[in-house]
Coordinates of C-alpha atoms in Angstrom, one line a residue:
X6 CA -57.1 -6.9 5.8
X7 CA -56.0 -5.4 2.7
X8 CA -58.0 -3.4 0.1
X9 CA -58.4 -6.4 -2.6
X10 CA -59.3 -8.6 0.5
X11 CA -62.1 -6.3 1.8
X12 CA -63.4 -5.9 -1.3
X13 CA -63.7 -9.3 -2.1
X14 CA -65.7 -9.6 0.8
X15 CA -67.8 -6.8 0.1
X16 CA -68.8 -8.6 -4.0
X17 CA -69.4 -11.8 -1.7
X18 CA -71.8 -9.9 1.1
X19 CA -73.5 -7.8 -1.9
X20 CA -74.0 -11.4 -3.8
X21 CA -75.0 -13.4 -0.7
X22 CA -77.5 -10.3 0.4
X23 CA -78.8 -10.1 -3.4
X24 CA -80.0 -13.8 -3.1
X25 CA -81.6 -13.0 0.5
X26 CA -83.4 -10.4 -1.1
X27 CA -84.5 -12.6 -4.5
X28 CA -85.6 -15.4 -1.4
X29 CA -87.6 -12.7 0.4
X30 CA -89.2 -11.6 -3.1
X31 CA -90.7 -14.7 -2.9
X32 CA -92.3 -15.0 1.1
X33 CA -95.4 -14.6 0.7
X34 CA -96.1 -14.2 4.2
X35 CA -94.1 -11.2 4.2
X36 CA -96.3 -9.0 1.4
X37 CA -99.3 -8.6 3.3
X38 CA -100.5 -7.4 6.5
X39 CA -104.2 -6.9 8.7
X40 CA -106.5 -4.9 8.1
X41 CA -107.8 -2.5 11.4
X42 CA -111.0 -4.2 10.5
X43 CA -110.2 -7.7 10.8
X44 CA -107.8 -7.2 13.5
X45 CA -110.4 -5.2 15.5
X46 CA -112.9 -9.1 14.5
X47 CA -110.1 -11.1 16.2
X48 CA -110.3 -9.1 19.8
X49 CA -114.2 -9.2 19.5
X50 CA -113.8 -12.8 18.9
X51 CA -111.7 -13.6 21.3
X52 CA -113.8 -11.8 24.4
X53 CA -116.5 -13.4 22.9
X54 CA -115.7 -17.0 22.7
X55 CA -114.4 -19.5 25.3
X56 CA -110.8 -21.9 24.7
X57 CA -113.1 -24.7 25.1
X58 CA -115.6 -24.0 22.4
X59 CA -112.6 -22.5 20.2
X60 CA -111.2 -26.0 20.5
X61 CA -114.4 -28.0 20.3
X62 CA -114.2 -26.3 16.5
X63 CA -111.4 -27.2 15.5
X64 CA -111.7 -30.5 16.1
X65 CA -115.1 -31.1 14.6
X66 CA -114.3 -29.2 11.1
X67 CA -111.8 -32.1 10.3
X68 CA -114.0 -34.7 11.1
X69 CA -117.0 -33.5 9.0
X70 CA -115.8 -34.4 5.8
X71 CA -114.8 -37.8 6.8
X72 CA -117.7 -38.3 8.0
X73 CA -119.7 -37.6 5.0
X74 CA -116.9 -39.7 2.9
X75 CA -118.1 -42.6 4.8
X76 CA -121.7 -42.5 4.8
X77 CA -121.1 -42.0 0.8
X78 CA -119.2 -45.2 0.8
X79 CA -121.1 -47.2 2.8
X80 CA -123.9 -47.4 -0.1
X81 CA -122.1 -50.3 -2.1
X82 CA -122.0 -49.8 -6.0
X83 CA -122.4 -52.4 -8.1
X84 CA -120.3 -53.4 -10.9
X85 CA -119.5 -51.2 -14.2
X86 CA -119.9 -54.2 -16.2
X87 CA -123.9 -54.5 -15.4
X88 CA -124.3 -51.3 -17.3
X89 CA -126.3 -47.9 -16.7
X90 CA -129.4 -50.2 -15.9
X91 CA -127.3 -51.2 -12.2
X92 CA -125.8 -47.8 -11.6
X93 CA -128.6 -46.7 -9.4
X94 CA -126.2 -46.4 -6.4
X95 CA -123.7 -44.9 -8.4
X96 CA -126.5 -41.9 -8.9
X97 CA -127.2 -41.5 -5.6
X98 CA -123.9 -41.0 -4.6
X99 CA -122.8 -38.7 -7.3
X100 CA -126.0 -36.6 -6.7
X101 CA -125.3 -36.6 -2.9
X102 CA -121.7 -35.3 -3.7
X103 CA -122.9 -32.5 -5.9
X104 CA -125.1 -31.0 -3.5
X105 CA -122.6 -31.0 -1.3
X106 CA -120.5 -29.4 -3.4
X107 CA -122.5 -27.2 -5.4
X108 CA -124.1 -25.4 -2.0
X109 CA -120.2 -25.7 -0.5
X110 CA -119.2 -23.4 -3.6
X111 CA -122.2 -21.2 -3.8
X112 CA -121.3 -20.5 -0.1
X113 CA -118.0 -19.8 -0.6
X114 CA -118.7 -17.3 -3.3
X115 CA -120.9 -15.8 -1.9
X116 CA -118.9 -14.6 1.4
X117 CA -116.0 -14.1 -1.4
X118 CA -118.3 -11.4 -2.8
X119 CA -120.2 -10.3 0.2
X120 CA -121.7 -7.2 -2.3
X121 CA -123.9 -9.5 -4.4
X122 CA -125.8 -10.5 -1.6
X123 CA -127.1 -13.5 -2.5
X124 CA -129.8 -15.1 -0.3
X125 CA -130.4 -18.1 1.1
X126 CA -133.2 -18.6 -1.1
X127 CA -131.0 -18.0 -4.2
X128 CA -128.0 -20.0 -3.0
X129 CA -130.3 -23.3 -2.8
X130 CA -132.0 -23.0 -5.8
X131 CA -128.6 -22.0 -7.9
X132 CA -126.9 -25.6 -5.9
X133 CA -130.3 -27.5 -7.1
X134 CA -130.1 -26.3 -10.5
X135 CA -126.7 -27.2 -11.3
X136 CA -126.3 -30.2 -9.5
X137 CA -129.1 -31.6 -11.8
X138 CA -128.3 -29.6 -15.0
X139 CA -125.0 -31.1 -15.0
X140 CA -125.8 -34.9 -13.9
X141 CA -128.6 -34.5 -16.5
X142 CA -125.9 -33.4 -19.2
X143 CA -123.8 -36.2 -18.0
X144 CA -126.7 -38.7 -18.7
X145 CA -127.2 -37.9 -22.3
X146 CA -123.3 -38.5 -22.7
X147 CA -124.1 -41.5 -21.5
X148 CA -126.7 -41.9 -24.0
X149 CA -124.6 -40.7 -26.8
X150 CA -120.8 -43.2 -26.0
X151 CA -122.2 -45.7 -23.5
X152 CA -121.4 -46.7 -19.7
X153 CA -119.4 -45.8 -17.9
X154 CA -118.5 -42.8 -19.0
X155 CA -114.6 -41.6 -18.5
X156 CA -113.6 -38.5 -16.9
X157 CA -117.0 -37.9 -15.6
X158 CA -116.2 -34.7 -13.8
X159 CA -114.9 -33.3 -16.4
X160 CA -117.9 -33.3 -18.6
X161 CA -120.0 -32.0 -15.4
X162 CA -117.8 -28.5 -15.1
X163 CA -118.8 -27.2 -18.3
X164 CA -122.8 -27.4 -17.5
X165 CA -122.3 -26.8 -13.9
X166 CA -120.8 -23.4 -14.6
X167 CA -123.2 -22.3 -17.3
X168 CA -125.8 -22.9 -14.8
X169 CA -124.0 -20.9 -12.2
X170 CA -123.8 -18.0 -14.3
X171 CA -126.8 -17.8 -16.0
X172 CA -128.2 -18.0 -11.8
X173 CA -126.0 -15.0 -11.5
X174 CA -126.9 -13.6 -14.5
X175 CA -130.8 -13.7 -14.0
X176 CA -130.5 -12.5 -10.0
X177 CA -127.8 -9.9 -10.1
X178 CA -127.4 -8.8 -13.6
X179 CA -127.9 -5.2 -13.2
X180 CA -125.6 -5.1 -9.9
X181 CA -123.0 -6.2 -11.7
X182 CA -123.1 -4.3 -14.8
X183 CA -123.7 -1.1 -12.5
X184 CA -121.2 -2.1 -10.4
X185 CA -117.8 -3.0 -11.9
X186 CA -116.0 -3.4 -8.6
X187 CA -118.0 -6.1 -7.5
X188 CA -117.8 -7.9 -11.3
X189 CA -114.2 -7.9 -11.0
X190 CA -114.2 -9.6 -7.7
X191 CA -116.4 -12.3 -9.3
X192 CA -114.0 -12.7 -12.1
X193 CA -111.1 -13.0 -9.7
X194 CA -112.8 -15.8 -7.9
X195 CA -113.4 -17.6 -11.0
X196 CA -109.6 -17.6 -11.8
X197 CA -109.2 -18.8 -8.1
X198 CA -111.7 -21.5 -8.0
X199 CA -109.7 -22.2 -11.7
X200 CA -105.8 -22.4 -10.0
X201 CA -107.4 -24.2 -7.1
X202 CA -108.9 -27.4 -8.9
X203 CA -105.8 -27.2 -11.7
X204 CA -103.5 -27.3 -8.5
X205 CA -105.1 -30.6 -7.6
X206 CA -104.6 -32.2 -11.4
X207 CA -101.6 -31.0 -11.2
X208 CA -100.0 -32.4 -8.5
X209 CA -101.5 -36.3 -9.5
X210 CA -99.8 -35.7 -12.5
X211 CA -96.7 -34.9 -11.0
X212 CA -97.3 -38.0 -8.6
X213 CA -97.7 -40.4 -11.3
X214 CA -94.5 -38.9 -13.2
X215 CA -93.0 -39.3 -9.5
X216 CA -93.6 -43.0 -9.4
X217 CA -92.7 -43.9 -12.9
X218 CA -89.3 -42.3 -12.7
X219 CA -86.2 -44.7 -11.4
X220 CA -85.6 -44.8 -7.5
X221 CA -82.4 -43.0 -8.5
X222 CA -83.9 -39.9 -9.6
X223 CA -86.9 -39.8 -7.5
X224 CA -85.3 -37.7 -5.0
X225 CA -84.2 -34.9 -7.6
X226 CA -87.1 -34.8 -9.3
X227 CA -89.5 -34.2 -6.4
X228 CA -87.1 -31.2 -5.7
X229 CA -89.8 -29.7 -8.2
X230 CA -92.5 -29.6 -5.9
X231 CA -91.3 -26.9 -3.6
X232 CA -90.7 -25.2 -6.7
X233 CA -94.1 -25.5 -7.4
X234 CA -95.5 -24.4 -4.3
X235 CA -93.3 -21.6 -3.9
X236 CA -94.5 -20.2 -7.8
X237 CA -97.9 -21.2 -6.7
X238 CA -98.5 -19.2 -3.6
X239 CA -96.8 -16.0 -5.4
X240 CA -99.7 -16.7 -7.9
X241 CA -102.0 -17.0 -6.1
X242 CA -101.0 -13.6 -3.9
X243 CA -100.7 -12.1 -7.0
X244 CA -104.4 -12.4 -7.8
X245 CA -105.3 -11.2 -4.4
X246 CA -103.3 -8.2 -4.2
X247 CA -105.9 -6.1 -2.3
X248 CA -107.0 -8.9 -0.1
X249 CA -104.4 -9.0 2.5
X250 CA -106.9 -10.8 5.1
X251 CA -107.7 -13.5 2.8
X252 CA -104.4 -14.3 1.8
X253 CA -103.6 -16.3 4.4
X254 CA -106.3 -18.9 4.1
X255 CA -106.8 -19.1 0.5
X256 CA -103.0 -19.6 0.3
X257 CA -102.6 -22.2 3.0
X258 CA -105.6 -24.7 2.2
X259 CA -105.2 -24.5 -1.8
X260 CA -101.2 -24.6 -1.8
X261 CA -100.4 -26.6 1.2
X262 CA -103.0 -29.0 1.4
X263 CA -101.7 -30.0 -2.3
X264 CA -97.9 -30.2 -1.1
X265 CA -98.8 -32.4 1.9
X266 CA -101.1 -34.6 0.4
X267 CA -98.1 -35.1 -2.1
X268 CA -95.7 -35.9 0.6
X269 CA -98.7 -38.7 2.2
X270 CA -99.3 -40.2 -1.0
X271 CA -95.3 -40.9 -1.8
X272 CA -95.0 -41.9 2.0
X273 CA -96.7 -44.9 0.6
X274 CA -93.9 -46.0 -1.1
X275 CA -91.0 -47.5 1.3
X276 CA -88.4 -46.7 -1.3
X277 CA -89.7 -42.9 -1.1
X278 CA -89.1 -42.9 2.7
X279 CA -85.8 -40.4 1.9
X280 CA -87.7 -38.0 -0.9
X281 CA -90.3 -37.2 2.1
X282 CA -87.5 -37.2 4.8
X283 CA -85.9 -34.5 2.3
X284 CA -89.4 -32.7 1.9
X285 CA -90.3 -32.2 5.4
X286 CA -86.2 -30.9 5.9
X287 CA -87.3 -28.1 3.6
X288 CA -90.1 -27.3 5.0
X289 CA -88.3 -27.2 8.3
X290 CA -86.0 -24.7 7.1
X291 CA -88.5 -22.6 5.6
X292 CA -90.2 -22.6 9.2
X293 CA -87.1 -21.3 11.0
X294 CA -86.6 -18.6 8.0
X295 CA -90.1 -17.5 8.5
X296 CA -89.7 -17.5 12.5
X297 CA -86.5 -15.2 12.5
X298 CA -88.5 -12.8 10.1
X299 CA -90.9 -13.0 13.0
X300 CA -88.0 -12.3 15.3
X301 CA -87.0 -9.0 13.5
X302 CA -89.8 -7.8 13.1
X303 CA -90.2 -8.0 17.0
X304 CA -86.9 -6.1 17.0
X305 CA -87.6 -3.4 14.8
X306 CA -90.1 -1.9 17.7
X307 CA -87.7 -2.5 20.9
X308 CA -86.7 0.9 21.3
X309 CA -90.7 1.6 21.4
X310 CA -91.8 -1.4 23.7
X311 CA -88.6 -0.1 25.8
X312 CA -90.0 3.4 26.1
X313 CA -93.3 2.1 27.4
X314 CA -92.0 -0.5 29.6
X315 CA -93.7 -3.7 28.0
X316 CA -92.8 -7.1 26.8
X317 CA -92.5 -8.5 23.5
X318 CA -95.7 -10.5 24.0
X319 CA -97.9 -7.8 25.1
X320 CA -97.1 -5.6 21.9
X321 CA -100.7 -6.8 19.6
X322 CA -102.6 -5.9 23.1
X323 CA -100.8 -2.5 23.0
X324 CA -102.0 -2.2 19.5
X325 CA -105.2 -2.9 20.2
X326 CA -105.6 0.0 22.7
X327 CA -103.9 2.5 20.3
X328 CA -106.6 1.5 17.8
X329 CA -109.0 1.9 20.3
X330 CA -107.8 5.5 21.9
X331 CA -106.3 6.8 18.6
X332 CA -108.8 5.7 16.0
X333 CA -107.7 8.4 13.5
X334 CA -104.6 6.1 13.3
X335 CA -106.8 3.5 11.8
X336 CA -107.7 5.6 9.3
X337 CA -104.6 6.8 7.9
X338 CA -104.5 5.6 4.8
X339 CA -101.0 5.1 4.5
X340 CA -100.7 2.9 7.2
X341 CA -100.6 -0.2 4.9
X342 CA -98.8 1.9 2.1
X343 CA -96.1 2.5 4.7
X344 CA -96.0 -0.9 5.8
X345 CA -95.1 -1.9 2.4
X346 CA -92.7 0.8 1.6
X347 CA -90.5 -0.3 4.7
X348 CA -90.1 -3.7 4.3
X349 CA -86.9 -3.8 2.6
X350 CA -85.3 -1.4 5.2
X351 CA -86.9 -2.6 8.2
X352 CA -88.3 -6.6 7.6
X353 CA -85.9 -8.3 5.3
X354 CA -83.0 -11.3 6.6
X355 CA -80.8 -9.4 4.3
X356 CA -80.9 -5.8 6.2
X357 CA -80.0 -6.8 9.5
X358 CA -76.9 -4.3 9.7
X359 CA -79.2 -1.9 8.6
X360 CA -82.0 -2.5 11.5
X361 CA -80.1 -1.1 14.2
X362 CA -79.2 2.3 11.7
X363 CA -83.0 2.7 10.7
X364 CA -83.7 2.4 14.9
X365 CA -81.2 4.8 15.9
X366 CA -82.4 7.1 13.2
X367 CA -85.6 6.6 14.6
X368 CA -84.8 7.9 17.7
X369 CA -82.9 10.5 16.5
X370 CA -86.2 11.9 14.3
X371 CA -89.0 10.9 17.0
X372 CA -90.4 13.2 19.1
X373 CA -88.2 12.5 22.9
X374 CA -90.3 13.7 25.9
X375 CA -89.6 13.2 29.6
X376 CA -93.2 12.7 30.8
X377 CA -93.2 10.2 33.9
X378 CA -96.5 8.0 33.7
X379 CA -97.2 5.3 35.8
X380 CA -95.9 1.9 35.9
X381 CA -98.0 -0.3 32.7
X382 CA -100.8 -2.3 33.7
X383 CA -99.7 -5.3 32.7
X384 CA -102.8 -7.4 34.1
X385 CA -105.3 -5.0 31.5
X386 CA -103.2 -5.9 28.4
X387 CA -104.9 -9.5 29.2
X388 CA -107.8 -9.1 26.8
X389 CA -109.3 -12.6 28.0
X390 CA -109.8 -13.1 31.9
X391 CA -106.9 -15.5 33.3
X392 CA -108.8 -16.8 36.3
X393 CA -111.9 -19.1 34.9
X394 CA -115.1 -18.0 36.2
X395 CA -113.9 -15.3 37.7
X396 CA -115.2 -12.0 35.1
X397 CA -115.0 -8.6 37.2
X398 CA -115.7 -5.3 35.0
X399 CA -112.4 -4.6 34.5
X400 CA -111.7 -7.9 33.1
X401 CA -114.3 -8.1 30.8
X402 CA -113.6 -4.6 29.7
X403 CA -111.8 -5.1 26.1
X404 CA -111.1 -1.8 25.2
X405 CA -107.8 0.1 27.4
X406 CA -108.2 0.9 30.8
X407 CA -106.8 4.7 32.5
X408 CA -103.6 3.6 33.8
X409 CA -102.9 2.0 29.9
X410 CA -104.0 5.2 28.0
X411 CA -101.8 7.1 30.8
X412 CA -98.6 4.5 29.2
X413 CA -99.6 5.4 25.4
X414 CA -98.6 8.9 26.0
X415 CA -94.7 7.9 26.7
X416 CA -94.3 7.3 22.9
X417 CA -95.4 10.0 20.2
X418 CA -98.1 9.7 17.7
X419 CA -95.2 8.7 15.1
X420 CA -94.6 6.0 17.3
X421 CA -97.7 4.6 17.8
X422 CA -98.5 4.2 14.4
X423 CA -95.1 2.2 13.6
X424 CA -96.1 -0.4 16.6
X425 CA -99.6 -0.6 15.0
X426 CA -98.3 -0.9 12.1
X427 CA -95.5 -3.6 12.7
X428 CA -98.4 -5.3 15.3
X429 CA -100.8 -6.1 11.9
X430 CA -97.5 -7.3 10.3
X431 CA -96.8 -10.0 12.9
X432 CA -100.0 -11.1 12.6
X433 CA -100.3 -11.4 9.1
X434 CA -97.4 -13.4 9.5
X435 CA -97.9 -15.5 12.7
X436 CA -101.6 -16.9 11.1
X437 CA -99.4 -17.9 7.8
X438 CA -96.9 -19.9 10.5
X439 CA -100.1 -21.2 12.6
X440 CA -102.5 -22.3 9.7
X441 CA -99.0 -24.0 7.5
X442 CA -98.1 -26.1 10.4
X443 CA -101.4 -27.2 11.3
X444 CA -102.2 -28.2 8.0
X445 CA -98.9 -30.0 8.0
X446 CA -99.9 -31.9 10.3
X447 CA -103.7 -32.3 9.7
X448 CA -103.6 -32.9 6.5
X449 CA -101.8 -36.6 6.6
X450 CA -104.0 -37.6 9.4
X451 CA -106.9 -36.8 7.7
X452 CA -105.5 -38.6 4.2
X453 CA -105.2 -41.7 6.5
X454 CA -108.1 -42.2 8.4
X455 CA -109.7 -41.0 4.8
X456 CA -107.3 -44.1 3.3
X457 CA -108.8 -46.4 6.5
X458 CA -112.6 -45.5 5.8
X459 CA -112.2 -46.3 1.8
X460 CA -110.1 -49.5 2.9
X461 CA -112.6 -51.3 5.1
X462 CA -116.0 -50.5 3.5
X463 CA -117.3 -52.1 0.5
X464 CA -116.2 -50.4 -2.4
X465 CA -112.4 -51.2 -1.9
X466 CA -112.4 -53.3 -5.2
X467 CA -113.3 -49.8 -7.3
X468 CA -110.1 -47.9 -5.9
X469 CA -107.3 -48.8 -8.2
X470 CA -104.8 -47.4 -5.2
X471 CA -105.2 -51.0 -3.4
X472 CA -105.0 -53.3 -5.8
X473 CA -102.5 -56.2 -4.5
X474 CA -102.8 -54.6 -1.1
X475 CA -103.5 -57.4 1.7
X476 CA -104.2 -56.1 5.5
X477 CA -100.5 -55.9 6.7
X478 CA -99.2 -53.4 3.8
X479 CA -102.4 -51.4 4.2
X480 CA -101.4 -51.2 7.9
X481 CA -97.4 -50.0 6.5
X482 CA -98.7 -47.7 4.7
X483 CA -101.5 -46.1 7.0
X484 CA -98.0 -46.1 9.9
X485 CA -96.0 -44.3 7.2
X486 CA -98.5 -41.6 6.6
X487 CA -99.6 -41.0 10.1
X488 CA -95.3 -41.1 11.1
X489 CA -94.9 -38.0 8.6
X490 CA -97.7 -36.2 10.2
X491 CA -96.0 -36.7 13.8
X492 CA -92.6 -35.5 12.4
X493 CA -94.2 -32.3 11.1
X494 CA -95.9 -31.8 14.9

């Protein structure tokens, strides 16, 4: 190779590597990792609570809000055209809804902002009072322009949250103006709650403009909504910088509960059959990315695992004995600082020449010593019993057992703080995978069972989204949706 030709192809690597790192800019799954606290909850949690009621869980949550969706709808309304003098059932379900809603948000803030401590009896009285302040307000629009009155919601916001905050204002007042901490924390959730509802109005607005542009450019111009997800959940990090363990969460059910409610709703359409098939490709791709990032991450410790003697898979229960032996490791804090620092150099798709140089430097700097311990444990890194009903002491024992603390000391202190380290990292990581991809697949299930119960009770005439639909394109569509929630399983 001559010199013009090898240095082409190092302007070509430097480009190609240059985009990698733009691309990694923007995962947010990679700018975060657990805190020793919350990893620390998800050993308790997991001693403390069986598969079967784990599963039990999961399974109800879904159903819960379809459930109240269709006790709501099976109240019949009557017609607009009767006036506010017939809208009696209309009331009842909008004041159903609220409370719902109001205590659902109250809730949530409240475990947002753990410091106000709000109580129960505080939390009711605040959903109470703004559910009817704001219905109230509502009826003397009514009043004012006449029945039915357009964008309802809308005119219920402003009153709701004046309520909210003069609650707040009356029961915590002089925490928060003693505290600013904790009134920053309440002005970040604001501007959450604020980017959660917009992302909403946002994406119906880009569903409409979906659907009125030709067939011909529908494809191209739904190229926007990755675009738009991908801005989105930088945002959104962006506001929680400081809040690694809720990022995952709030960033999953806000963001991509939008995007794949987008994807059921143009699954409707026959003609849009290829936009989706293109949508779910790049959410694919972004899966494998986000799996080989996994991958190197795993990498980055073999030399470590190696020197104990333990498997890729038994690394997070290794990490949860050095937190338990070593807790002054826990309370370095640059642990996280450190974490961050070494990203580019030891996380990134675009460093992978230079993972093998920061390992062998590694071991060049790291402390080398010859002490023989005994052969690992490997039946104590099982945190959870394997054989049902069988719990002996040493199995229900979460914390590490003598021959494991006798494996820690084969790797020096430096050591064990990178595998901690790079442990909190993968799980960071691995509940962004987990949470995406069941809500990938949850979330078009749940649109068309939601979809089934609207369908078949007796409102349907109200829902602009079946007019002209008979029973057999109802049934297409309900096949399309549920078919894009298989392909994402």
């Amino acid at each position: 190779m001559t010199a013009k030709e090898a240095s082409m192809f190092d302007r070509v690597g430097s480009g190609v590597r240059a985009l990698v790192r733009k691309w990694e800019s923007l995962q947010v799954e990679l700018h975060g990792s657990y805190s020793i606290q919350r990893f620390n909850s998800m050993f308790k949690y997991r001693a403390s609570t069986g598969i079967l009621r784990a599963l039990v869980v999961l399974i109800a949550i879904p159903f819960l809000p379809l459930l109240c969706v269709a006790i709501i709808d099976a109240i019949p309304m009557n017609s607009p055209d009767l006036g506010l003098a017939g809208s009696g059932t209309v009331w009842m379900r909008g004041l159903s809804v609220g409370l719902v809603e109001s205590f659902t948000l109250s809730w949530m803030f409240s475990q947002y902002v753990p410091e106000l401590q709000i109580s129960r009896r505080i939390l009711l009285f605040t959903t109470i009072a703004a559910t009817a302040v704001s219905h109230l307000a509502v009826l003397g629009l009514i009043m004012v322009f006449g029945y039915p009155l357009p964008f309802t919601l809308l005119w219920m916001s402003g009153p709701w949250l004046g309520t909210y905050a003069m609650s707040l204002k009356l029961s915590r007042g002089d925490l928060l103006s003693k505290n600013p901490a904790v009134w920053h924390e309440v002005r970040r959730f604001s501007i959450l709650s604020v980017m959660h509802t917009s992302s909403g109005v946002v994406i119906t607005g880009f569903n409409e403009i979906f659907r009125s542009v030709p067939e011909e450019w529908q494809t191209l111009t739904a190229l926007l909504v990755p675009a738009f997800k991908i801005t989105e959940r930088n945002l959104f990090c962006r506001f929680l910088r400081g809040k690694d363990d809720l990022k995952p969460e709030l960033v999953v059910f806000t963001v991509e509960i939008t995007n794949a409610l987008f994807i059921s709703t143009s699954m409707q359409q026959a003609a849009s059959t290829n936009t989706s098939a293109m949508l779910i490709l790049i959410d694919f791709v972004q899966l494998l990315i986000s799996i080989g990032d996994l991958s190197l991450m795993i990498k980055s410790v073999k030399e470590i695992t190696d020197k104990m003697g333990i498997a890729p898979k038994e690394i997070i229960a290794s990490a949860f004995m050095i937190s338990t032996k070593y807790p002054e490791l826990t309370k370095d804090t640059s642990l996280t600082d450190t974490a961050t620092k070494s990203k580019s150099n030891v996380f990134r798709l675009s460093t992978l020449e230079k993972i093998n140089a920061t390992v062998l430097q590694l071991g060049r700097k790291l402390t080398n010593t010859n002490q023989v311990a005994p052969a690992l444990a490997k039946a104590n890194l099982e945190i959870l019993p394997s054989t049902p009903g069988v719990e002996s002491a040493e199995q229900k024992h979460v914390g590490p057992m003598l021959d494991d603390l006798e494996i820690m000391e084969r790797i020096s202190p430096r050591e064990r703080k990178i595998l901690l380290r790079t442990a909190l990292h993968i799980l960071f990581l691995t509940e962004f995978l987990l949470l995406n991809e069941l809500m990938e697949v949850l979330t078009p299930m749940m649109y068309s069972l939601y979809l089934v119960i609207l369908f078949y009770c007796p409102n349907r005439e109200f829902y602009p989204v079946f007019d002209g639909i008979d029973d057999a394109t109802f049934q297409k569509i309900v096949r399309n949706i549920v078919l894009y929630g298989l392909l994402e399983m």
